Amino acid sequence: VGVNLRGAILNGANLRAANLRGANLIEADLSGANLLDADLSRANLSRAEVNSVQLAQARSLEGTTLPNGARHD
């Protein structure tokens, strides 16, 4: 997929089961977004506004760059 959502304001968005594989979400505002079953594998979430509870609900974080810059294995 690899969609470019850099800096997007997605707060409160319903992204349930969304395919965000490889998405550029750098500096995106995902606060309050529903990420239940979303595929965030290989997405870049550097400096994104998203919390650990939201990320734990995602279907996959394999290879994802987390908001702090660390890579999820």
PDB file of N, CA and C in Angstrom, residues 8 13 19 28 33 39-40 43 46 62-63:
ATOM      1  N   ALA A   8      -0.833  13.882   8.680  1.00  0.00           N
ATOM      2  CA  ALA A   8      -2.297  13.851   8.576  1.00  0.00           C
ATOM      3  C   ALA A   8      -2.950  13.971   9.949  1.00  0.00           C
ATOM      4  N   ALA A  13     -10.374   9.098  14.131  1.00  0.00           N
ATOM      5  CA  ALA A  13     -10.780   8.378  12.907  1.00  0.00           C
ATOM      6  C   ALA A  13     -11.030   6.902  13.195  1.00  0.00           C
ATOM      7  N   ASN A  19      -5.917  -1.274   6.104  1.00  0.00           N
ATOM      8  CA  ASN A  19      -4.647  -1.749   5.579  1.00  0.00           C
ATOM      9  C   ASN A  19      -3.718  -0.548   5.446  1.00  0.00           C
ATOM     10  N   ALA A  28       1.882  12.097  12.108  1.00  0.00           N
ATOM     11  CA  ALA A  28       0.422  12.047  11.991  1.00  0.00           C
ATOM     12  C   ALA A  28      -0.211  12.108  13.382  1.00  0.00           C
ATOM     13  N   ALA A  33      -7.813   7.590  17.630  1.00  0.00           N
ATOM     14  CA  ALA A  33      -8.220   6.808  16.457  1.00  0.00           C
ATOM     15  C   ALA A  33      -8.412   5.340  16.836  1.00  0.00           C
ATOM     16  N   ASP A  39      -3.677  -3.146  10.085  1.00  0.00           N
ATOM     17  CA  ASP A  39      -2.366  -3.667   9.703  1.00  0.00           C
ATOM     18  C   ASP A  39      -1.409  -2.492   9.555  1.00  0.00           C
ATOM     19  N   LEU A  40      -0.520  -2.343  10.525  1.00  0.00           N
ATOM     20  CA  LEU A  40       0.465  -1.262  10.521  1.00  0.00           C
ATOM     21  C   LEU A  40       1.866  -1.805  10.240  1.00  0.00           C
ATOM     22  N   ALA A  43       4.893   0.209   8.656  1.00  0.00           N
ATOM     23  CA  ALA A  43       4.501   1.623   8.628  1.00  0.00           C
ATOM     24  C   ALA A  43       5.540   2.443   9.392  1.00  0.00           C
ATOM     25  N   SER A  46       7.056   7.483  13.112  1.00  0.00           N
ATOM     26  CA  SER A  46       7.982   8.395  13.786  1.00  0.00           C
ATOM     27  C   SER A  46       7.278   9.694  14.159  1.00  0.00           C
ATOM     28  N   GLU A  62       4.629  -5.595  12.719  1.00  0.00           N
ATOM     29  CA  GLU A  62       5.886  -6.178  12.258  1.00  0.00           C
ATOM     30  C   GLU A  62       6.664  -5.181  11.390  1.00  0.00           C
ATOM     31  N   GLY A  63       7.894  -4.877  11.817  1.00  0.00           N
ATOM     32  CA  GLY A  63       8.751  -3.982  11.059  1.00  0.00           C
ATOM     33  C   GLY A  63       8.357  -2.519  11.120  1.00  0.00           C
TER      34      GLY A  63
END
